[in-house]
Coordinates of C-alpha atoms in Angstrom, one line a residue:
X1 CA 134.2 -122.1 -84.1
X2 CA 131.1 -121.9 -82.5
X3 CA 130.1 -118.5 -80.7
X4 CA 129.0 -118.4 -77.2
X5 CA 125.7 -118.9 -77.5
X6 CA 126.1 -121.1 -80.2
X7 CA 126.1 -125.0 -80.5
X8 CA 128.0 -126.8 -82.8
X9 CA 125.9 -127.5 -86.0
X10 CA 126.1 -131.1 -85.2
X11 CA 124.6 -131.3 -81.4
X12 CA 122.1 -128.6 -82.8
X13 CA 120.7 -131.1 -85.4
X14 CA 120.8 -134.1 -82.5
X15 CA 119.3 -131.9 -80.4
X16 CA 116.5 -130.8 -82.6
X17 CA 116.0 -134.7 -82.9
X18 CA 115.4 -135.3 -79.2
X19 CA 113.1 -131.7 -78.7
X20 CA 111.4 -133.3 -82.1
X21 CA 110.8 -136.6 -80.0
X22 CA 109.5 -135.0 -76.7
X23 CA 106.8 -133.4 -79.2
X24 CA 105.7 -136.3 -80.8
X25 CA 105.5 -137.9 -77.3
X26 CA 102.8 -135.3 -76.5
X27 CA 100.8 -135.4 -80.0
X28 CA 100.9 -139.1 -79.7
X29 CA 99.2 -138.7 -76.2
X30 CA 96.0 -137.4 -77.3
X31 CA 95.7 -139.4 -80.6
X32 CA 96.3 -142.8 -79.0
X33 CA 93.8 -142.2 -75.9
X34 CA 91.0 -141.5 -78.4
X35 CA 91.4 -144.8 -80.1
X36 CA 92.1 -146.7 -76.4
X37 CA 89.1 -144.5 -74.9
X38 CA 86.5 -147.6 -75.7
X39 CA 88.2 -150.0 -74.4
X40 CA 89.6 -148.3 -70.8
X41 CA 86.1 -147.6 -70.6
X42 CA 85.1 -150.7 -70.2
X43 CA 88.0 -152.4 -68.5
X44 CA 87.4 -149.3 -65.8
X45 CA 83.7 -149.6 -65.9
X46 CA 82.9 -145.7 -66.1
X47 CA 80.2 -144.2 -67.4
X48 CA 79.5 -142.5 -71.4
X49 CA 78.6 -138.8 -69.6
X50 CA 82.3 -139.6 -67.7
X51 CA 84.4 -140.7 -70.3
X52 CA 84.8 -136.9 -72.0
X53 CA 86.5 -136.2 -68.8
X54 CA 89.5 -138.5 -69.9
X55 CA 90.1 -136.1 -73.2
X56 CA 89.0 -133.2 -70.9
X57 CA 90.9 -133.4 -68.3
X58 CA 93.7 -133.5 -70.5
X59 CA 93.0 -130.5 -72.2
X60 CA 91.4 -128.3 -69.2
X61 CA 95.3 -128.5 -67.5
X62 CA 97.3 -128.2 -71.1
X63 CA 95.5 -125.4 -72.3
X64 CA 95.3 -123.7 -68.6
X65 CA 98.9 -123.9 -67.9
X66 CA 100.5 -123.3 -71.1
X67 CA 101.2 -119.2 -70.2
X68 CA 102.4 -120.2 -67.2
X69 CA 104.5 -123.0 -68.3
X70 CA 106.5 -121.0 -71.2
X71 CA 107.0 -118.2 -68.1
X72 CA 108.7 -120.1 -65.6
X73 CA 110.9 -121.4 -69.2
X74 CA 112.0 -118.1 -69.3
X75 CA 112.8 -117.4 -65.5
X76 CA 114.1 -121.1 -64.5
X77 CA 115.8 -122.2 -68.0
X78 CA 114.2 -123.5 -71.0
X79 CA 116.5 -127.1 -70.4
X80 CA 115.7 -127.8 -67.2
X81 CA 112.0 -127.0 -67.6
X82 CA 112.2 -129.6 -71.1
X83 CA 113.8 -132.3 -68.8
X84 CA 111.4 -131.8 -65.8
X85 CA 108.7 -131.3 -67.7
X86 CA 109.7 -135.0 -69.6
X87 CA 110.5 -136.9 -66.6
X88 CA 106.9 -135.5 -64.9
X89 CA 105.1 -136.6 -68.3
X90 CA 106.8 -140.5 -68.2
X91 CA 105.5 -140.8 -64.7
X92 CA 101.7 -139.3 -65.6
X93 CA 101.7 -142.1 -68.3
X94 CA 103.0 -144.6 -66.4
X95 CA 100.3 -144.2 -63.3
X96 CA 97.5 -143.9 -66.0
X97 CA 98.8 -147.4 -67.6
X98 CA 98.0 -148.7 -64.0
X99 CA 95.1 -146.8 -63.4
X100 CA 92.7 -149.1 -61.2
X101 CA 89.7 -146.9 -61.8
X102 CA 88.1 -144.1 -63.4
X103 CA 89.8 -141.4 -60.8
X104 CA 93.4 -142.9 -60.8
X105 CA 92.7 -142.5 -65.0
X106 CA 91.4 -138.9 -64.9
X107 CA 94.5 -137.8 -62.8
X108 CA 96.8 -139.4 -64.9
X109 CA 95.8 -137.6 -67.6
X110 CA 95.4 -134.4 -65.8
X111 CA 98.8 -134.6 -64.7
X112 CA 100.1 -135.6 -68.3
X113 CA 98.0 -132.0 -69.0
X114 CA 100.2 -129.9 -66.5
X115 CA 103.6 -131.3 -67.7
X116 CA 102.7 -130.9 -71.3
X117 CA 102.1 -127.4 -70.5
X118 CA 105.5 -127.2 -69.5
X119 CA 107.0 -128.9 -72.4
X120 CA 105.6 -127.5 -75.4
X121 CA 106.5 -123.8 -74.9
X122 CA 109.8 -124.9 -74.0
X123 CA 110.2 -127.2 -76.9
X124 CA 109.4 -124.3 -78.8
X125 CA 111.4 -122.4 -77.2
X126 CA 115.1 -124.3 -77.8
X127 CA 114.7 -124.5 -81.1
X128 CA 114.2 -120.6 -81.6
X129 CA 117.3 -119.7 -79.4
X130 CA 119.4 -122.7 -81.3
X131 CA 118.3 -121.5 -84.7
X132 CA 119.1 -118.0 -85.6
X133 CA 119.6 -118.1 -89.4
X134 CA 117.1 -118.1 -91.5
X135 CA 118.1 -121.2 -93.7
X136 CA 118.5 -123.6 -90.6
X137 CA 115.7 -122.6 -88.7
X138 CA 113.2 -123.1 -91.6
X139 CA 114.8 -126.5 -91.9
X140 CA 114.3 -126.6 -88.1
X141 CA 111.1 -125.7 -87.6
X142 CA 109.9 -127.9 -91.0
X143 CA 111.3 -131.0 -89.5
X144 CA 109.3 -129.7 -86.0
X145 CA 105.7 -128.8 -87.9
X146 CA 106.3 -132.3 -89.3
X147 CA 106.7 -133.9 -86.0
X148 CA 103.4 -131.9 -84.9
X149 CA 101.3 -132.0 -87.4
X150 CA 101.8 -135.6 -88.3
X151 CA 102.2 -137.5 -84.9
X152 CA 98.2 -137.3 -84.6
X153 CA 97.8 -139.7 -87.4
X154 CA 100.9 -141.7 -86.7
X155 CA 99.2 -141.8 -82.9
X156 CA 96.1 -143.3 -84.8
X157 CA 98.1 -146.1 -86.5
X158 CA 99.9 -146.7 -82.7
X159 CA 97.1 -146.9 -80.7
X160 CA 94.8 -148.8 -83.1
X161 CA 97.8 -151.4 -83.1
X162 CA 97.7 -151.4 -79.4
X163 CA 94.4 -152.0 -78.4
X164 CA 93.8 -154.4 -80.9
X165 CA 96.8 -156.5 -80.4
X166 CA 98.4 -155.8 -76.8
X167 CA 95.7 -153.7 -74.4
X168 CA 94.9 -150.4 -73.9
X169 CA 96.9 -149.4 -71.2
X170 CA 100.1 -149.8 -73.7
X171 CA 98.7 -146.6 -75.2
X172 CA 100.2 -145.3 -72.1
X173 CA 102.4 -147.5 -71.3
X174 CA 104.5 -146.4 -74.7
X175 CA 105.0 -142.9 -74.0
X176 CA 107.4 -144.1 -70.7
X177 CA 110.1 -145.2 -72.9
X178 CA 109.8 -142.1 -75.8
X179 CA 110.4 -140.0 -72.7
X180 CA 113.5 -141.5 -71.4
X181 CA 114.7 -141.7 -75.0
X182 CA 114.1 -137.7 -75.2
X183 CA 115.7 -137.2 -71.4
X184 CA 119.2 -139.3 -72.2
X185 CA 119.6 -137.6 -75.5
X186 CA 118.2 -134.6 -74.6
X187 CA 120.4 -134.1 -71.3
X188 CA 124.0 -134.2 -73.6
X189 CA 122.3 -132.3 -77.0
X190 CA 120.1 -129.6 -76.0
X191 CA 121.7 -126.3 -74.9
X192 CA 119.6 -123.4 -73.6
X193 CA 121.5 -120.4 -74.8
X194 CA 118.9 -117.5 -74.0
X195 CA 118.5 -114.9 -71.2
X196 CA 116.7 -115.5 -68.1
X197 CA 113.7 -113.5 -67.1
X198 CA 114.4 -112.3 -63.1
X199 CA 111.3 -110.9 -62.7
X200 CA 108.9 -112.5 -59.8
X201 CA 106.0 -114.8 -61.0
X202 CA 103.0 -112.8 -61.8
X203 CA 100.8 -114.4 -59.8
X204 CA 97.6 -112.4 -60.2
X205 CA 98.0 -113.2 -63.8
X206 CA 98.9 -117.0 -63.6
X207 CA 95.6 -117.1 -62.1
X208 CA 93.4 -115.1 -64.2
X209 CA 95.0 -116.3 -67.2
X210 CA 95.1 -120.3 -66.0
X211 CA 91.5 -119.8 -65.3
X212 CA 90.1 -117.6 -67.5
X213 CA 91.8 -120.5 -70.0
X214 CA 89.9 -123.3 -67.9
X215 CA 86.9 -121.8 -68.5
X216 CA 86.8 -121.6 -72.2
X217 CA 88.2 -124.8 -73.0
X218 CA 85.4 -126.3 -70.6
X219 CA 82.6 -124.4 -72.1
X220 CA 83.6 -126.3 -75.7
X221 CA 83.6 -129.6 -73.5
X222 CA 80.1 -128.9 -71.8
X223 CA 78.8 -127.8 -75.2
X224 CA 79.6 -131.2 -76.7
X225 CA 78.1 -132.9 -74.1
X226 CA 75.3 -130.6 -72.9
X227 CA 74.5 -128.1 -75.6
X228 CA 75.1 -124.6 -76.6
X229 CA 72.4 -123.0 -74.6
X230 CA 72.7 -125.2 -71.7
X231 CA 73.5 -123.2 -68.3
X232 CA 77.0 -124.8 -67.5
X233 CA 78.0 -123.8 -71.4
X234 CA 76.8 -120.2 -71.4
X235 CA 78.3 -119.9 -67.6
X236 CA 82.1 -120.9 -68.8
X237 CA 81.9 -119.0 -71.5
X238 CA 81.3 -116.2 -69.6
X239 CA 83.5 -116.4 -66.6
X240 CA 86.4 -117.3 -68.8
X241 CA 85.7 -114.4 -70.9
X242 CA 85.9 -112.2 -68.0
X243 CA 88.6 -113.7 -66.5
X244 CA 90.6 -113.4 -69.8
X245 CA 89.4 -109.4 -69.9
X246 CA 90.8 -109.4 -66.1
X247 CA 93.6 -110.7 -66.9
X248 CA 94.4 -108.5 -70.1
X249 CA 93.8 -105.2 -68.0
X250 CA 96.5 -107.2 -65.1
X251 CA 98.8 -107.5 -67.6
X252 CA 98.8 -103.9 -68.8
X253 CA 99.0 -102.8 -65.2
X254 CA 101.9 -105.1 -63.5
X255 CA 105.6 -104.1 -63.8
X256 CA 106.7 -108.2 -64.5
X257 CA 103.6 -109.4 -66.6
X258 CA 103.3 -113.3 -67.1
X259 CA 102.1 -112.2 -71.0
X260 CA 103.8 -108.5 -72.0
X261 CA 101.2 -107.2 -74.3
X262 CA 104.2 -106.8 -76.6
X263 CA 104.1 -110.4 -77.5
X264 CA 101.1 -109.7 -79.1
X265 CA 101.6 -106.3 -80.3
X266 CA 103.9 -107.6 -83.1
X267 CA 101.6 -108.1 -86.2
X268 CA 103.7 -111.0 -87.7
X269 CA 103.7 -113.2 -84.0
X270 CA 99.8 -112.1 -84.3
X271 CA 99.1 -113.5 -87.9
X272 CA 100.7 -116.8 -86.8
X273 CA 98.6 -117.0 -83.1
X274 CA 95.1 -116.3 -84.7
X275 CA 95.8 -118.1 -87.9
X276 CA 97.1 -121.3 -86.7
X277 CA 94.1 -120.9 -84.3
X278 CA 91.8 -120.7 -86.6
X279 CA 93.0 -123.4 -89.3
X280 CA 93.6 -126.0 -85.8
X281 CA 89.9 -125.5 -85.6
X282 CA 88.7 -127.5 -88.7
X283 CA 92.0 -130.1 -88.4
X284 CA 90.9 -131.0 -85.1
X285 CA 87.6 -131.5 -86.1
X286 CA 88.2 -133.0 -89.1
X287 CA 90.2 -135.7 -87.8
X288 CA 87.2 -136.2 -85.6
X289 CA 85.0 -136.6 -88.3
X290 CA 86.9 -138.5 -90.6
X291 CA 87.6 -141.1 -87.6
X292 CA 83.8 -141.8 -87.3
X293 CA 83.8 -141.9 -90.8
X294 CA 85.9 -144.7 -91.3
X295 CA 84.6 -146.9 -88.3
X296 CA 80.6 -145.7 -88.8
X297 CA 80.2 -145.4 -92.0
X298 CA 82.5 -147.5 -93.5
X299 CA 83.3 -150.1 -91.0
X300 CA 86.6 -150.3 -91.0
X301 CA 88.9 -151.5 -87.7
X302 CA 90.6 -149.4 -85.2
X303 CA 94.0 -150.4 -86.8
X304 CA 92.5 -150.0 -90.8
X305 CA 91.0 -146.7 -89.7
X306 CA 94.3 -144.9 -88.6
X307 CA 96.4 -145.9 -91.6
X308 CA 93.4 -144.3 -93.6
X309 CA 95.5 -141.2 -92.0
X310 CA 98.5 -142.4 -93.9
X311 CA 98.0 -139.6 -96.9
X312 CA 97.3 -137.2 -94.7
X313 CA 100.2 -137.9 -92.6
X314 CA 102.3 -138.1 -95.2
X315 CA 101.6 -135.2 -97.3
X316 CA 101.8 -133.0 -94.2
X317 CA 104.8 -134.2 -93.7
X318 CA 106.1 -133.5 -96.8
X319 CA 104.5 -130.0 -96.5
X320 CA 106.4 -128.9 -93.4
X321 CA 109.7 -130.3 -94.6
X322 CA 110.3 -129.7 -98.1
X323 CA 107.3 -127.4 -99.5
X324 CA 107.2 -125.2 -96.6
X325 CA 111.1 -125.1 -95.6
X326 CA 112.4 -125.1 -99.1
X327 CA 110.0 -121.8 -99.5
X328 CA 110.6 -120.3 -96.2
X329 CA 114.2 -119.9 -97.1
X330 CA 113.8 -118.4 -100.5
X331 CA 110.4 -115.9 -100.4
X332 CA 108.6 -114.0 -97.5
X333 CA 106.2 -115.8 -95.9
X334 CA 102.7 -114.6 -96.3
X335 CA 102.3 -116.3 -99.7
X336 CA 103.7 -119.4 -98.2
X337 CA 100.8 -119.4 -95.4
X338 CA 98.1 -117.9 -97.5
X339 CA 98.6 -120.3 -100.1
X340 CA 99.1 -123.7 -98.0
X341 CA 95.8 -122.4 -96.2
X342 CA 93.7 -122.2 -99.5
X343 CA 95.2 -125.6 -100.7
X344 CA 93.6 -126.9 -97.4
X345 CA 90.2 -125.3 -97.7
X346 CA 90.0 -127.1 -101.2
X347 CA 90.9 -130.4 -99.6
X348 CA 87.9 -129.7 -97.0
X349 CA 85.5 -129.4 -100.0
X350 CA 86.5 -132.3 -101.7
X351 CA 86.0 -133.9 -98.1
X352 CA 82.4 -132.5 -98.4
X353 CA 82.0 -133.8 -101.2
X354 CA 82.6 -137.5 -100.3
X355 CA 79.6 -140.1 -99.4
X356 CA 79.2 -143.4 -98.3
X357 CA 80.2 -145.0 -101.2
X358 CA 83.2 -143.1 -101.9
X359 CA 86.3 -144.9 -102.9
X360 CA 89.0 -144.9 -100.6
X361 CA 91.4 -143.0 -103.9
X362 CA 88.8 -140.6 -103.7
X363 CA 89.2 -140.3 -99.9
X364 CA 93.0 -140.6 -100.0
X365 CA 92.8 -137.9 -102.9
X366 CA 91.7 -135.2 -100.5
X367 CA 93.5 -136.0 -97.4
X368 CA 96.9 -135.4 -99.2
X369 CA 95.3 -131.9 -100.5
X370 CA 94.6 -131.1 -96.9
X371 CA 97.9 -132.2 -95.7
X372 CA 100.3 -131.0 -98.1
X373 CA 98.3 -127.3 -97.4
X374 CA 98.7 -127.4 -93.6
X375 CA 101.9 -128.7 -93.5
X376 CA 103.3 -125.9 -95.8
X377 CA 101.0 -123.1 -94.2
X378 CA 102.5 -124.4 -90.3
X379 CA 106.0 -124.2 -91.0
X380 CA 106.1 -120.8 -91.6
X381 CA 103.1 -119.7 -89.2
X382 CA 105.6 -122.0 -85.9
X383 CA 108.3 -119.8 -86.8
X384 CA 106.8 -116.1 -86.9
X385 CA 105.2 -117.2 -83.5
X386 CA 108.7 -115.7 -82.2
X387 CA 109.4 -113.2 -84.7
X388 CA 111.0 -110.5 -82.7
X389 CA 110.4 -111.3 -79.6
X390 CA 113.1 -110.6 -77.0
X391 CA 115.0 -112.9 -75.7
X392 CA 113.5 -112.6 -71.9
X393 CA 109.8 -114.0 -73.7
X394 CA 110.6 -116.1 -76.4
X395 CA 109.1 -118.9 -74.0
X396 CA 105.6 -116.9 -73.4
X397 CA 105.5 -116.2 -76.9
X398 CA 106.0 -119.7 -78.1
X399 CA 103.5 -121.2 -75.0
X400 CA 101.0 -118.3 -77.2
X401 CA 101.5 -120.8 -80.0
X402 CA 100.8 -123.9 -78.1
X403 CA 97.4 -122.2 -76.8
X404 CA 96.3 -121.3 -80.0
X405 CA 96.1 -124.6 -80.7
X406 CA 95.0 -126.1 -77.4
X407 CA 92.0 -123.1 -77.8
X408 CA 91.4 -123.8 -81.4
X409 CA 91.2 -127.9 -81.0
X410 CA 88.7 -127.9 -78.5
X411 CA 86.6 -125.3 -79.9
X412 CA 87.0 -127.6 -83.2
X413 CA 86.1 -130.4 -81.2
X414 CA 82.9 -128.7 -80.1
X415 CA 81.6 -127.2 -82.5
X416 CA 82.1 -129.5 -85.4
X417 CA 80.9 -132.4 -83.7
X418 CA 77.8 -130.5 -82.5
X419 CA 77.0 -128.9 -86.0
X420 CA 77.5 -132.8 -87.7
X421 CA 75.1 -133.9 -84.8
X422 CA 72.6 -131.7 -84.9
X423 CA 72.6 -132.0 -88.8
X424 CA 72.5 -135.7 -89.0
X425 CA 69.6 -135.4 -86.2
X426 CA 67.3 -132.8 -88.3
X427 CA 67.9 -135.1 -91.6
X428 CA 67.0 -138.7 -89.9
X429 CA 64.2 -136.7 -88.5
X430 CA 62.6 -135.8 -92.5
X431 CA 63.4 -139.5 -93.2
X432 CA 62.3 -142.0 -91.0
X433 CA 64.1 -140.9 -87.8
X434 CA 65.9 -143.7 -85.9
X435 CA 63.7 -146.6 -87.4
X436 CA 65.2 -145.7 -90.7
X437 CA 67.3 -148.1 -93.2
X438 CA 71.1 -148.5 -92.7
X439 CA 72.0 -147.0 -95.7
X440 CA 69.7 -143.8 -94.7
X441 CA 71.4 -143.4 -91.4
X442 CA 74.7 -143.8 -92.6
X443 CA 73.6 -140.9 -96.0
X444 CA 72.1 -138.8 -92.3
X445 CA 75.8 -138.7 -91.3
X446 CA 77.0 -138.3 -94.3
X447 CA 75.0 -135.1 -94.7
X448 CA 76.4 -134.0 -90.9
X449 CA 79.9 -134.2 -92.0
X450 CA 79.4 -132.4 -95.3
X451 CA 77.8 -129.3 -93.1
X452 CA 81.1 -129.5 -90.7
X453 CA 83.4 -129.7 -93.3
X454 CA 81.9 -126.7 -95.5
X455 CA 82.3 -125.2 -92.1
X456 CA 85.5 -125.7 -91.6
X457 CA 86.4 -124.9 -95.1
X458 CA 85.4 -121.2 -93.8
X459 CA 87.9 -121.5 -90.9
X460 CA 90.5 -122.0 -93.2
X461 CA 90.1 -119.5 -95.4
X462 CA 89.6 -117.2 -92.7
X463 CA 93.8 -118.4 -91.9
X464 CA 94.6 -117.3 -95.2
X465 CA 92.6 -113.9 -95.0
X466 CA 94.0 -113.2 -91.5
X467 CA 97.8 -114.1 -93.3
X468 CA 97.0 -112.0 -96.0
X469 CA 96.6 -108.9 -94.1
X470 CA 98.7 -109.1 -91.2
X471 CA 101.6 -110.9 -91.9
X472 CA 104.0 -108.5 -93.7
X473 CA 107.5 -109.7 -92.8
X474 CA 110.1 -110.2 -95.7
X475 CA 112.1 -112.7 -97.7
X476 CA 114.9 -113.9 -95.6
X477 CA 118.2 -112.4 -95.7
X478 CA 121.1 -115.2 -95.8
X479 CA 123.4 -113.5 -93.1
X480 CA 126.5 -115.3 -91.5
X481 CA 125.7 -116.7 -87.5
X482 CA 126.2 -113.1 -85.3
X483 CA 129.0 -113.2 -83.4
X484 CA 127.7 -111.0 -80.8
X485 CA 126.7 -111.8 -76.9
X486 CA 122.8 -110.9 -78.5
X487 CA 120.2 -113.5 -79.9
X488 CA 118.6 -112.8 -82.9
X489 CA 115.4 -114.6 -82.4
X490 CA 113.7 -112.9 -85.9
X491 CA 112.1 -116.7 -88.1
X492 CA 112.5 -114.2 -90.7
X493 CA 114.0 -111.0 -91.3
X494 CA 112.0 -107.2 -89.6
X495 CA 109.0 -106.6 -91.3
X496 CA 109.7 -103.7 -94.4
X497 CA 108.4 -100.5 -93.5

């Protein structure tokens, strides 16, 4: 018999489906607007220094709202939050599939933004009150990192398909019926089974945090677009950074913070934030480059260039779900992130490595080693992110999660697109500039994307050194369910003194 705050095994598992299926909704979003942005950009007629805006806006609101998102989890309910926060992100898609303009477009996606904010921390959230022994929830969370960390390339494949067959606005269009699937089963399967925080919103820190947030992520954007040094880059940075110092100060002040400092107090829950921070920031890139790659370099089609994902996707896959459950289960696991982090970094080099003549085994070769590194690295590094925590947070310290990788994405964005650039730039430059051959303009990219990716190499293995040192919790224990009234929301047993 089920306890209390127990579902039956079975409406756990269809449950974990339909939280599974909101996620990939959201991934989906972001990978299938990048291969539609062309082509809305030219049905809508907006300009090249506009058309960030349609990824930005996106990310400004996600990444802004995500604290405040997994709080109101907490006080509302985690359910009803999932199912709002669905409903909210069906409609967003379906005014941006009519979008008669640029503005109608931007607010779509701004909106989509806000609601995703809700989502993800509560996503997170059911699955770490549903999941309480050590076995199941590695299973859980590897079928979850699988969802995550694959949908971008499945969203390649998706949109590619879409715009080249139907028209872009079906890239937003899709999502509509994805969410209703995820509200009808989610509405009979999902349980939320946690305590409620009573506390008043903070709202001193929603809007420190929110913008504080804002700031950084736009200083990334306006550094792609405008440079480093550039006044509006060098002024977000700033303000957000003081905003965020604010806000930290707030929080150690208030009686009912929106972030307790004791979310990130925890060493384990602080391995897995700045780690997965850190390793999001050469994925994101990465995928960025590699899409260039194929269309630029290699001229390959929209639909051809995202199932040149399909290793990658895969093997990440495969990660999450059998390398990086079937470990989490058996050892502690540091080794598990330290070594799937590693395993990545030598997939980046092999990526630096490549030129424009490479072989598509040779590209295909080190995708999978990227993918089957991150894929086993993220499952355990999802479920620490709530290692601990009480029950009355675990939706602020799985939102801390999510903005890890909102953060680390668009600082990927950034910064490796900028460093390829600027490369690329200085080498055409010391060979015939923009007059130059085909062949030496595509070997001047070539040489950009072997700087980002050595970069990026040094992210990684700055996630494994970061693992390494912090994360310190044990091998799980294989205790029977608790039959108490108290949720034991541990991914993996108290760290050993």
């Amino acid at each position: 018999m089920p306890t209390p705050h127990t579902a039956p095994d079975s409406q756990r598992w269809k449950a974990l489906l339909f939280i599974s299926i909101a996620q990939l909704m959201v991934v989906l979003d972001g990978a299938v607007m990048n291969i539609a942005l062309p082509s809305a950009q030219q049905a809508l007629h907006f300009t090249d220094g506009s058309r960030q805006w349609v990824v930005t806006a996106y990310g400004l609101t996600f990444g802004g709202l995500l604290l405040v998102g997994g709080r109101i989890g907490d006080m509302v309910g985690r359910k009803r939050v999932f199912l709002i926060a669905l409903a909210g992100f069906a409609i967003a898609s379906a005014i941006g599939g009519l979008a008669a303009n640029a503005e109608m477009l931007l607010i779509a996606r701004a909106l989509q933004g806000a609601f995703a904010a809700l989502l993800a921390p509560a996503a997170l959230s059911l699955i770490s009150l549903s999941f309480t022994q050590p076995r199941e929830r590695a299973k859980a969370f590897g079928v979850f990192a699988a969802v995550s960390i694959a949908g971008g390339a499945v969203g390649l494949i998706t949109g590619g398909l879409l715009t080249q067959y139907l028209n872009w606005r079906f890239a937003m269009f899709i999502l509509v019926p994805i969410a209703v699937i995820g509200i009808l089963g989610a509405t009979a399967t999902v349980h939320d089974n946690g305590e409620r925080h009573r506390s008043r919103l903070d709202i001193p820190g929603v809007v420190l945090a929110s913008l504080g947030l804002v700031g950084l992520v736009y200083g990334f954007s306006a550094a792609e677009s405008h440079g480093w040094l550039a006044g509006p880059t060098i002024g977000s940075f700033v303000v957000g950074a003081l905003l965020l110092t604010a806000f930290v100060v707030v929080q150690s002040r208030v009686t009912a913070p929106l972030l307790p400092l004791r979310v990130l107090s925890e060493r384990n829950r602080a391995a897995a934030y700045l780690s997965v921070g850190l390793a999001i920031v050469s994925m994101f890139g990465m995928f960025l480059l590699l899409s260039y790659y194929f269309q630029q370099v290699k001229g390959w089609s929209p639909v051809m260039a995202g199932l040149a994902f399909m290793p990658m996707a895969v093997l990440q896959a495969l990660g999450a779900t059998q390398v990086g459950a079937r470990l989490a289960h058996r050892i502690a696991p540091r080794p598990i992130m330290v070594g799937g982090y590693l395993v990545s970094a030598a997939g980046l080099v092999l990526l630096a490595l490549l030129d424009a003549d490479s072989s598509f085994l040779e590209i295909a070769i080190a995708e999978a080693v990227v993918g089957i590194g991150i894929g086993t690295a993220f499952m355990p590094a999802m479920s620490i992110s709530t290692h601990g925590v009480d029950a009355t947070d675990v939706g602020v310290a799985s939102a801390m999660i999510s903005s890890s990788q909102q953060v680390g994405g668009s600082i990927g964005v950034a910064l490796l697109n900028t460093v390829a650039t600027s490369t690329a730039t200085s080498y055409l430059v010391t060979h015939g500039g923009t007059a130059a051959p085909v062949h030496v303009q595509n070997q001047a990219l070539m040489h950009g994307y072997s700087a980002a990716y050595w970069l990026a190499t040094i992210f990684v293995v700055a996630a494994a050194v970061v693992s390494a040192i912090l994360v310190n919790a044990g091998a799980p224990e294989h205790l029977p369910t608790p039959a108490s009234d108290d949720v034991t929301l541990d991914a993996v047993p108290l760290p050993a003194h």
